[in-house]
Coordinates of C-alpha atoms in Angstrom, one line a residue:
M54 CA -53.4 4.6 -44.1
K55 CA -49.7 4.2 -45.0
T56 CA -49.2 7.9 -44.2
I57 CA -50.6 7.5 -40.7
L58 CA -48.5 4.4 -40.1
L59 CA -45.4 6.2 -41.3
A60 CA -46.2 9.2 -39.1
I61 CA -46.6 6.9 -36.0
T62 CA -43.4 5.1 -36.8
A63 CA -41.6 8.4 -37.3
V64 CA -42.7 9.5 -33.8
V65 CA -42.3 6.2 -31.9
A66 CA -38.9 5.2 -33.3
P67 CA -37.0 8.2 -31.8
C68 CA -38.8 7.9 -28.5
A69 CA -37.8 4.2 -28.3
L70 CA -34.2 5.1 -29.1
L71 CA -34.2 7.7 -26.3
C72 CA -35.7 5.4 -23.8
A73 CA -33.2 2.7 -24.7
Q74 CA -30.3 5.2 -23.9
N75 CA -31.5 6.1 -20.4
P76 CA -30.5 2.8 -18.8
V77 CA -27.0 3.3 -20.1
K78 CA -26.9 6.8 -18.6
D79 CA -28.4 5.5 -15.3
T80 CA -25.7 2.8 -15.2
V81 CA -22.9 5.3 -15.8
D82 CA -24.4 7.6 -13.1
T83 CA -24.6 4.7 -10.6
A84 CA -21.1 3.6 -11.4
T85 CA -19.8 7.1 -10.9
N86 CA -21.7 7.4 -7.5
V87 CA -20.3 4.1 -6.4
G88 CA -16.8 5.2 -7.3
H89 CA -17.1 8.4 -5.4
A90 CA -18.4 6.6 -2.3
A91 CA -15.5 4.1 -2.5
V92 CA -13.0 6.9 -2.6
R93 CA -14.7 8.7 0.4
H94 CA -14.8 5.5 2.5
T95 CA -11.2 4.5 1.6
K96 CA -10.0 8.0 2.8
E97 CA -12.1 7.7 6.0
A98 CA -10.6 4.2 6.6
A99 CA -7.1 5.5 6.0
D100 CA -7.7 8.4 8.4
T101 CA -9.1 6.1 11.0
V102 CA -6.1 3.8 10.8
A103 CA -3.8 6.8 11.1
E104 CA -5.6 7.6 14.5
A105 CA -3.8 5.1 16.7
L106 CA -3.6 4.6 20.5
T107 CA 0.2 4.3 20.5
P108 CA 2.8 6.0 18.3
E109 CA 4.5 4.0 15.6
P110 CA 8.1 3.2 16.5
D111 CA 9.6 5.0 13.6
A112 CA 7.7 8.3 14.3
R113 CA 9.0 11.2 16.3
Q114 CA 6.6 11.6 19.3
V115 CA 5.2 15.1 20.1
D116 CA 3.0 15.4 23.2
V117 CA 0.1 17.8 22.9
T118 CA -2.2 18.8 25.8
M119 CA -5.5 20.4 25.0
S120 CA -7.7 22.3 27.5
E121 CA -10.3 25.0 27.2
Y122 CA -9.2 27.1 24.3
K123 CA -5.4 26.4 24.3
F124 CA -2.8 23.9 23.2
D125 CA 0.3 23.1 25.2
M126 CA 2.8 21.8 22.6
P127 CA 6.2 22.7 21.0
T128 CA 6.0 25.3 18.3
E129 CA 9.2 24.2 16.5
L130 CA 9.5 20.6 15.1
K131 CA 11.7 18.6 12.9
A132 CA 10.6 17.3 9.5
G133 CA 9.6 13.7 9.1
K134 CA 7.1 11.1 10.4
T135 CA 5.5 12.6 13.5
A136 CA 3.1 11.0 16.0
F137 CA 1.1 13.7 17.8
V138 CA 0.0 12.2 21.1
V139 CA -3.0 14.4 21.9
K140 CA -4.6 14.4 25.3
N141 CA -7.7 16.4 26.1
V142 CA -7.4 17.5 29.8
G143 CA -10.3 20.0 29.5
R144 CA -13.9 19.6 30.5
K145 CA -15.3 19.9 26.9
K146 CA -14.8 17.9 23.7
H147 CA -11.9 19.1 21.5
N148 CA -10.1 18.1 18.3
F149 CA -6.7 18.6 16.8
E150 CA -6.3 19.8 13.3
I151 CA -3.0 20.6 11.5
K152 CA -2.9 22.3 8.1
G153 CA 0.0 23.4 6.0
A154 CA 2.6 22.3 3.4
G155 CA 0.1 20.0 1.7
V156 CA -1.2 18.5 5.0
D157 CA -4.8 18.8 6.3
R158 CA -5.4 16.3 9.0
K159 CA -7.6 16.0 12.0
F160 CA -9.2 13.3 14.1
Q161 CA -12.5 11.9 12.6
K162 CA -14.2 12.2 16.0
N163 CA -13.7 14.8 18.7
L164 CA -11.8 13.8 21.8
A165 CA -13.9 13.5 25.0
P166 CA -12.4 14.9 28.3
N167 CA -9.5 12.8 29.5
E168 CA -9.2 11.0 26.2
T169 CA -5.9 10.5 24.4
R170 CA -5.3 9.6 20.8
V171 CA -2.4 9.6 18.4
L172 CA -2.4 11.3 14.9
H173 CA 0.4 10.3 12.6
V174 CA 1.5 12.9 10.1
V175 CA 4.5 13.2 7.7
L176 CA 5.7 16.8 8.2
E177 CA 7.7 18.7 5.5
R178 CA 9.5 22.0 6.1
G179 CA 7.2 24.9 6.4
T180 CA 4.6 26.6 8.6
Y181 CA 1.5 24.8 9.9
E182 CA -1.6 26.0 11.7
V183 CA -2.9 23.9 14.5
T184 CA -6.5 24.6 15.6
C185 CA -9.4 23.0 17.4
P186 CA -12.1 22.9 14.7
V187 CA -14.9 22.5 17.3
D188 CA -17.6 25.2 17.3
F189 CA -15.9 28.6 18.0
H190 CA -12.8 27.3 19.7
P191 CA -10.3 28.9 17.3
Q192 CA -12.0 32.3 17.7
R193 CA -11.6 31.8 21.5
G194 CA -7.8 31.3 21.1
M195 CA -7.5 27.6 20.5
K196 CA -5.0 27.8 17.8
T197 CA -1.2 28.0 17.4
T198 CA 1.5 28.1 14.7
V199 CA 4.1 25.4 14.3
T200 CA 7.3 25.8 12.3
V201 CA 8.9 22.6 10.8
K202 CA 12.6 22.8 10.0

């Protein structure tokens, strides 16, 4: 009888220990997921704040006009805080994305026809690619290169 009781204890004790550890792992996983969500939402909030209706007074204003599959904007800019005032004069939704020199920014939502928004970006010297990341717009020619000096 003692042997059976000892055998049962030998099996049950490790199982109880494993079961007791799972809540800790679940708590760590939950905390990790909450942390990732907080970072994601903070970045989205910062990007939304950066999308303004008017340029900040200390930013250099650059006017950008978008229409079907082209940008009308300067291709040489000065380094520093820049406010891209982007207007969609086309008939379709468009967006404005700028990548290069550690920058990868775009509007969170596409611009509807006749909509204007401002995207603030701090530009360093270098070469930047500007595209419209909507559907196949870059393949249709909606892209340009900007040099910052």
